[in-house]
Amino acid sequence: MDAKENQVVKDEIFTKIHDLNYSYENVVKVLLATIESLDERMPISIFNESRAFTDHLARCYVNSTDREYINEQLDRAERHLNRMIMDCYKELFIIYYRRIEEFKKYIRRVDISYVSDGKFYVTYKTLLGDAEIKKIEAKKCVSYEEDYLKFEEACAAYSKLDGYIQEHLIDIQRIKLKSNGKKIIAFLAWLLTTILSAVLVSLNGLRVCYDVE
């Protein structure tokens, strides 16, 4: 291989390394930052993939004259990168899904039709329906390429829904507190009525006793 061909090979290798690092910096790190901000932890599976990815890139510099060896390491690094991205999307999907399910439980006995004069409920149901459709489509995937796109779409749908909920959470909490307050007042009224009824019954019983005497 002459000097010109050797330079072409080096440029190709450099470009591939650059592209892999770019994807790691601008895709994986962004996804990981989102995961950690929502869940405050880094899944071990993603950590292992990240370690393997950087290990294969490092090996390219250890034996930098063997083109076949370097290409093999780059291919392996790319596979680890792809699995890392896929794991990130799946982890995000699980996190968002759990948050929405927790929200459903939170509003189980709350009439959210009062939030934003009913506008919140309409948009919430629309976004929820879209997210659930995306979830079903993602779970049906059978190939990596399809998985990647479908889980990305599902995460985006759930993220949009979660963001919309967070924007209106204070109003929802206020309505829930108001609803709980009404329930407490109703319970206290019932309790007071029950106590008064019991007292009246007791007084009537005592009056009967005195009358008999």
Coordinates of C-alpha atoms in Angstrom, one line a residue, residues 47-137:
F47 CA -22.9 1.0 31.9
N48 CA -21.6 -2.3 30.6
E49 CA -22.3 -1.4 27.0
S50 CA -20.6 1.9 27.5
R51 CA -17.5 0.3 29.0
A52 CA -17.3 -2.2 26.1
F53 CA -17.8 0.6 23.5
T54 CA -14.9 2.6 24.8
D55 CA -12.7 -0.5 25.2
H56 CA -13.0 -1.4 21.5
L57 CA -12.3 2.2 20.5
A58 CA -9.2 2.2 22.7
R59 CA -7.9 -1.0 21.0
C60 CA -7.8 0.8 17.7
Y61 CA -4.9 2.9 19.0
V62 CA -3.1 -0.1 20.5
N63 CA -2.6 -1.8 17.2
S64 CA -3.0 1.1 14.8
T65 CA -1.2 -0.5 11.9
D66 CA -3.5 -3.5 11.3
R67 CA -6.4 -2.3 9.2
E68 CA -8.4 -5.5 9.5
Y69 CA -8.0 -5.5 13.3
I70 CA -9.1 -1.9 13.6
N71 CA -12.2 -2.4 11.4
E72 CA -13.1 -5.4 13.5
Q73 CA -12.9 -3.3 16.7
L74 CA -14.9 -0.4 15.1
D75 CA -17.6 -2.8 14.0
R76 CA -17.8 -4.2 17.6
A77 CA -17.8 -0.7 19.0
E78 CA -20.7 0.2 16.7
R79 CA -22.7 -2.8 17.8
H80 CA -22.2 -1.9 21.5
L81 CA -23.2 1.7 20.7
N82 CA -26.4 0.6 19.0
R83 CA -27.3 -1.7 21.9
M84 CA -26.6 1.2 24.3
I85 CA -28.9 3.5 22.4
M86 CA -31.6 0.8 22.3
D87 CA -31.2 0.2 26.1
C88 CA -31.5 3.9 26.8
Y89 CA -34.8 4.2 24.9
K90 CA -36.2 1.1 26.5
E91 CA -35.2 2.4 30.0
L92 CA -36.7 5.7 29.3
F93 CA -39.9 4.0 28.0
I94 CA -40.2 2.1 31.3
I95 CA -39.6 5.2 33.4
Y96 CA -42.1 7.3 31.6
Y97 CA -44.7 4.5 31.6
R98 CA -44.3 4.1 35.4
R99 CA -44.7 7.9 35.9
I100 CA -47.9 7.9 33.9
E101 CA -49.3 4.9 35.7
E102 CA -48.5 6.6 39.0
F103 CA -50.3 9.7 37.8
K104 CA -53.4 7.7 36.9
K105 CA -53.5 6.3 40.4
Y106 CA -53.1 9.9 41.8
I107 CA -56.1 11.2 39.9
R108 CA -58.3 8.1 40.4
R109 CA -60.8 10.0 42.6
V110 CA -60.2 13.4 41.2
D111 CA -62.3 15.1 38.6
I112 CA -59.7 16.6 36.3
S113 CA -62.3 18.0 34.0
Y114 CA -62.1 21.1 36.2
V115 CA -58.4 21.7 35.2
S116 CA -58.1 24.6 32.7
D117 CA -61.8 24.6 32.2
G118 CA -61.8 21.1 30.7
K119 CA -59.0 21.8 28.2
F120 CA -56.5 19.7 30.2
Y121 CA -58.7 16.6 30.2
V122 CA -59.2 16.7 26.4
T123 CA -55.5 17.1 25.6
Y124 CA -54.5 14.6 28.3
K125 CA -56.7 11.9 26.8
T126 CA -55.5 12.6 23.3
L127 CA -51.8 12.5 24.3
L128 CA -52.4 9.4 26.5
G129 CA -54.1 7.6 23.6
D130 CA -51.3 8.4 21.2
A131 CA -48.7 7.2 23.8
E132 CA -50.5 3.9 24.3
I133 CA -50.7 3.3 20.6
K134 CA -47.0 3.9 20.2
K135 CA -46.3 1.6 23.2
I136 CA -48.2 -1.3 21.5
E137 CA -46.4 -0.7 18.2

